[in-house]
Short mmCIF file of C-alpha atoms in Angstrom, two decimals:
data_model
loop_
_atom_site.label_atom_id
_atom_site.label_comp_id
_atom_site.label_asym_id
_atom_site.label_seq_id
_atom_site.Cartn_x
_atom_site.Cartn_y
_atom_site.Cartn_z
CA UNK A 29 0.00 0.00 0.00
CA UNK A 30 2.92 2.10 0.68
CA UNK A 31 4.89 1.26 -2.32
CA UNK A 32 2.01 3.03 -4.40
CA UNK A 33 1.98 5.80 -2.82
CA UNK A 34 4.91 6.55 -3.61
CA UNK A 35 4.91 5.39 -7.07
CA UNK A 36 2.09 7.22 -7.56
CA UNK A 37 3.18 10.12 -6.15
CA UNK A 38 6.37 10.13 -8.16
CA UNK A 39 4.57 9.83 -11.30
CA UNK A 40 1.88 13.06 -10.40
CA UNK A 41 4.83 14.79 -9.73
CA UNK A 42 7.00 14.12 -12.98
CA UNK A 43 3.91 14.69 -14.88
CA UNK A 44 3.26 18.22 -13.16
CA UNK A 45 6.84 19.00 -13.53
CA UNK A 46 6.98 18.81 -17.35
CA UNK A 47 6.91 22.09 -19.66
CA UNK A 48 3.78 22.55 -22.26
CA UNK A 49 6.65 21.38 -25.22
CA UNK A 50 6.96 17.98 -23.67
CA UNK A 51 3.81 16.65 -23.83
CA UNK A 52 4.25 16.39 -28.09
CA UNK A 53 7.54 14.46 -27.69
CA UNK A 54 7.35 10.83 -28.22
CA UNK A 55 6.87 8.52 -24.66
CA UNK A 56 8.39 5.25 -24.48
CA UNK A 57 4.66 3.58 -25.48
CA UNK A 58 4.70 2.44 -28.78
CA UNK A 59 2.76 5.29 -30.70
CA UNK A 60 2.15 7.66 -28.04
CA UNK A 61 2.89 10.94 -27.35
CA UNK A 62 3.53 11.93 -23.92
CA UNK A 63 0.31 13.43 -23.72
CA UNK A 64 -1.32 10.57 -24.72
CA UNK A 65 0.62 8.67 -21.51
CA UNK A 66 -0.62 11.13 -19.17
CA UNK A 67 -4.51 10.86 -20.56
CA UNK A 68 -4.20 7.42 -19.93
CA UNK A 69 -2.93 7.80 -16.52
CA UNK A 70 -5.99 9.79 -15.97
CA UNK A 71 -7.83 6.70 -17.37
CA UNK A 72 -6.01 4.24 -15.18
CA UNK A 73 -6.85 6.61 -12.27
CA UNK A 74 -10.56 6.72 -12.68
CA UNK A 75 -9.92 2.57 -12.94
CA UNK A 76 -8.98 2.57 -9.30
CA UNK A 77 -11.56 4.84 -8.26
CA UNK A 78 -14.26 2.22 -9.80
CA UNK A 79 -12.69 -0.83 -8.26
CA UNK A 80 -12.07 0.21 -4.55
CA UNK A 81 -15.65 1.23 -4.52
CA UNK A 82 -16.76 -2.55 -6.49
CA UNK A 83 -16.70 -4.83 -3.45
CA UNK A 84 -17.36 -8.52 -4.00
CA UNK A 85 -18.21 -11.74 -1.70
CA UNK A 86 -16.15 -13.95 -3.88
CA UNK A 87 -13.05 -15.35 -3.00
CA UNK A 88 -9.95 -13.92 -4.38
CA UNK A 89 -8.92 -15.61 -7.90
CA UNK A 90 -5.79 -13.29 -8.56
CA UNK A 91 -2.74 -11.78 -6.42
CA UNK A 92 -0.79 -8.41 -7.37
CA UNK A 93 1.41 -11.13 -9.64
CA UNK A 94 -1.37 -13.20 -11.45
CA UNK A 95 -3.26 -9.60 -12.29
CA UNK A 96 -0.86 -9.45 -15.17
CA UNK A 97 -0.98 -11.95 -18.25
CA UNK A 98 1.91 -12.08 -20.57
CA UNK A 99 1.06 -12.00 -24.48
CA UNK A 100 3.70 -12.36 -27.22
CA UNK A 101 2.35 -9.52 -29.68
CA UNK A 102 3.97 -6.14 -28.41
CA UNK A 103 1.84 -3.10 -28.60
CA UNK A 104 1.27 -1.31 -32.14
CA UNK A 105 -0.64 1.73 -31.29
CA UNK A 106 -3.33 0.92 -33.36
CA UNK A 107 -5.83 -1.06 -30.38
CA UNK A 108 -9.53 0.62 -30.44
CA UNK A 109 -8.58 1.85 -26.94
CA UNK A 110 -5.39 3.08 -27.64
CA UNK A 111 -6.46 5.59 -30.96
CA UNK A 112 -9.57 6.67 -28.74
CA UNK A 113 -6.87 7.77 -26.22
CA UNK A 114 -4.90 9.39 -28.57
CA UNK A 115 -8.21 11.47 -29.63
CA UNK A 116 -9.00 12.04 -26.17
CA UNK A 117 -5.76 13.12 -25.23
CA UNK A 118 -5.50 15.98 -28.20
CA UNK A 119 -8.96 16.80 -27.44
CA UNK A 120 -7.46 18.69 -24.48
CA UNK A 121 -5.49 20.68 -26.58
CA UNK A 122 -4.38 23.01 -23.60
CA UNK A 123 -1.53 20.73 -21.44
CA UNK A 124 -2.12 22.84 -18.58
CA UNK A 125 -5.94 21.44 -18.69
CA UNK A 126 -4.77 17.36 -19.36
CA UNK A 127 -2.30 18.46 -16.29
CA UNK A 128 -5.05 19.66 -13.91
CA UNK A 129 -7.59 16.65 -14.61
CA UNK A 130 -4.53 13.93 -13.54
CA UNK A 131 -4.10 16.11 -10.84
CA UNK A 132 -7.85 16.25 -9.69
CA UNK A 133 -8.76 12.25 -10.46
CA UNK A 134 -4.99 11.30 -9.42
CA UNK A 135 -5.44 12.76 -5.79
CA UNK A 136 -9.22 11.06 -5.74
CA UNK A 137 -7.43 7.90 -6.36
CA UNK A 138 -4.58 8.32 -4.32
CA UNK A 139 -6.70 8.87 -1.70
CA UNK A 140 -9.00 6.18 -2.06
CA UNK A 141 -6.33 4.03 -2.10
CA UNK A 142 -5.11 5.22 1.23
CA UNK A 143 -8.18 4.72 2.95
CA UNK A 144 -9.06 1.52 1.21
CA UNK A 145 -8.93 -1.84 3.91
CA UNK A 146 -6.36 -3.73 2.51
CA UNK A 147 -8.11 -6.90 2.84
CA UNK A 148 -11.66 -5.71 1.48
CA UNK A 149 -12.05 -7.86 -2.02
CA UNK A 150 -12.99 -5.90 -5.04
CA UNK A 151 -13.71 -6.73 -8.29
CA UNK A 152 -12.13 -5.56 -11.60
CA UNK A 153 -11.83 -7.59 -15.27
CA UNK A 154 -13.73 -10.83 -14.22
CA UNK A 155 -11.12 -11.04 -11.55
CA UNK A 156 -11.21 -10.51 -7.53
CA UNK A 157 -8.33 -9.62 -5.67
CA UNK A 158 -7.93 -7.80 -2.23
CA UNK A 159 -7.52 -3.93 -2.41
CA UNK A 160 -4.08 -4.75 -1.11
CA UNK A 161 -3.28 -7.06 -3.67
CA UNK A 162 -5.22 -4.69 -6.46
CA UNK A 163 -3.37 -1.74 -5.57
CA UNK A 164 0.15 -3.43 -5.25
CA UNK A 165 0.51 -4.81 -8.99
CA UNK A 166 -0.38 -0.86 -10.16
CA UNK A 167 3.37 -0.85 -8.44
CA UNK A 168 4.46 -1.96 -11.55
CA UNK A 169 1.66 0.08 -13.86
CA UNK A 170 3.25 3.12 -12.00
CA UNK A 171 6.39 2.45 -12.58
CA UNK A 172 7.01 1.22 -16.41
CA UNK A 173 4.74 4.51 -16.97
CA UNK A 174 7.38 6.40 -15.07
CA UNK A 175 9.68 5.18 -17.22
CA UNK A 176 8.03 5.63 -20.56
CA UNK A 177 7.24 9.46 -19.49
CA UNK A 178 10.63 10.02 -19.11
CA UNK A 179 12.04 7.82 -21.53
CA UNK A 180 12.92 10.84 -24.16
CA UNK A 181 13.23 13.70 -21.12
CA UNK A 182 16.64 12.87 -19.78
CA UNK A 183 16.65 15.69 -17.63
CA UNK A 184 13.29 14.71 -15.56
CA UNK A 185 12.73 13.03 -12.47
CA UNK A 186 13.24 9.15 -12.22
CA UNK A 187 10.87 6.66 -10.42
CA UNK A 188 11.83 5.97 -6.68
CA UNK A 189 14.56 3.26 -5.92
CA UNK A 190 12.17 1.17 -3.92
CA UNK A 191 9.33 1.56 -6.30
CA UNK A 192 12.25 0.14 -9.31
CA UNK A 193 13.32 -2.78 -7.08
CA UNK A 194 9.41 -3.89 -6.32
CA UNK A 195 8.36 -3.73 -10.14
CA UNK A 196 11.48 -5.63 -10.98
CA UNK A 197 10.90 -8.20 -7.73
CA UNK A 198 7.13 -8.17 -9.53
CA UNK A 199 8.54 -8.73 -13.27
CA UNK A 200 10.47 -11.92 -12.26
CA UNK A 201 7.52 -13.58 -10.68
CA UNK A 202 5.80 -12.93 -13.66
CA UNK A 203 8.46 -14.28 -15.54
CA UNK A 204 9.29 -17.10 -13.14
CA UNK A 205 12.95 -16.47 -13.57
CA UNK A 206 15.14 -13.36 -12.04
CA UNK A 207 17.18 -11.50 -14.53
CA UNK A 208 20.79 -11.06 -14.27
CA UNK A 209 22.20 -9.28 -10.71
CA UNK A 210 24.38 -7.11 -13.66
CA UNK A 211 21.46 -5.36 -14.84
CA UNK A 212 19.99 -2.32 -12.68
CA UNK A 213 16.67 -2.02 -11.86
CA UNK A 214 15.40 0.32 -14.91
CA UNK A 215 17.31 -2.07 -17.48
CA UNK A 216 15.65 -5.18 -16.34
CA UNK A 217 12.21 -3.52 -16.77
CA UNK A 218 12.85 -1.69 -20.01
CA UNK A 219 14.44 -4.97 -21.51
CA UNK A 220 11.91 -7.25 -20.06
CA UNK A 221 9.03 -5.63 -21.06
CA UNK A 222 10.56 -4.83 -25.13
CA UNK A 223 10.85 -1.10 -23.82
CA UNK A 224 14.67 -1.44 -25.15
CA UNK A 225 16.61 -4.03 -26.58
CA UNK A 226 19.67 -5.73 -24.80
CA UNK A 227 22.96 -4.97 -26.10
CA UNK A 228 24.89 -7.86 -27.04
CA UNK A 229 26.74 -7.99 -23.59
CA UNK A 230 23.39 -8.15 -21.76
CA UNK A 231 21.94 -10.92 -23.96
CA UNK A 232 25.07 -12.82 -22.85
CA UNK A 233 24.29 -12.64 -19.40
CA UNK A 234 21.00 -14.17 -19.90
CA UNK A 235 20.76 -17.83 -19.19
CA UNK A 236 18.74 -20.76 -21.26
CA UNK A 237 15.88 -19.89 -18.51
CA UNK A 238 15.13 -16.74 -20.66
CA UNK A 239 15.43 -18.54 -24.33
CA UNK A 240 13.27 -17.13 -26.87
CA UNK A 241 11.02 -15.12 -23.72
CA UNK A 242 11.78 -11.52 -23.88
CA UNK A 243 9.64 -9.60 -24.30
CA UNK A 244 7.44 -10.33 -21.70
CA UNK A 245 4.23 -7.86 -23.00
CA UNK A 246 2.07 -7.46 -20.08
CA UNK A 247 -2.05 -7.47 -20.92
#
């Protein structure tokens, strides 16, 4: 519960930190524009407002881990959802106004989440988790996002350490297999995830584990 806090946190305050040019450079989504990111942050907000407040009687099916499902077709930018985001996101047109609505729905859900019993089940995507559970794999939502929003602003602010080390911890159960102790944090996820490719040195400190894997796309 903690941990997104202050990944969520981090990532309100990179967003509100950025000047009105960067939110028409490119983000490290296939496809979108940094303003694009930040309208679906304001999506993925709303999504947590709607599930802490769908309680359910059911036993839990999924864990912060099992949320995710891996596919094998990386993202194109061309998904129904994806080009109505893209609309959405231009339909703003002002960056200071795309700002102020993450800002607004962000803080709802930031402090939903904070008042939220962790053990209260909710319901989201045919699947029931605990709010705990629910609000601990957006760890890792939080934090590739971080990541793609800076991923062409050297200059902003990175995601927290602890934040990095969780989404990475997260990635490897996923994967079932850790990557190599060489890589740091933000290399394992942007590799992992096809946000970057490994260089040849990295690919040689995979072992057979990781054969024909990478990318894991997360769904």
């Amino acid at each position: 519960m903690d941990l997104f806090q202050l990944s969520w946190t981090a990532l309100r305050t990179a967003v509100a930190g950025l000047a009105d040019e960067d939110f028409a450079r490119p983000s490290g989504c296939t496809g979108w524009l940094v303003r694009d990111l930040v309208c679906h942050l304001v999506i993925d907000a709303q999504d947590v407002l709607i599930t802490l407040v769908t309680p359910s009687a059911e036993e839990p099916t999924h864990d912060a881990v099992t949320y995710w499902h891996v596919t094998d077709t990386p993202p194109a930018g061309d998904d129904p959802l994806d080009a109505l985001t893209v609309r959405l996101a231009a339909a703003y047109e002002d960056p200071g106004l795309l700002t102020f609505h993450l800002d607004d729905v962000g803080s709802a859900a930031g402090r939903a989440a904070e008042l939220a019993d962790p053990a209260l089940r909710v319901s989201t995507q045919d699947m029931v988790l605990t709010a705990g559970d629910y609000l601990s794999a957006y760890v890792l939502e939080w934090t590739l996002h971080h990541l793609d929003l800076i991923a062409h602003l050297p200059g902003a602010e990175r995601p927290p350490v602890e934040s990095l080390a969780r989404a990475r911890a997260m990635l490897e159960e996923i994967a079932g297999a850790p990557f190599p102790a060489s890589w740091a944090d933000e290399d394992a996820l942007r590799i992992g995830t096809g946000r970057r490719a490994p260089t040849d040195a990295e690919r040689a400190g995979l072992d057979g584990r990781w054969d024909g894997r990478l990318p894991l796309v997360l769904g």
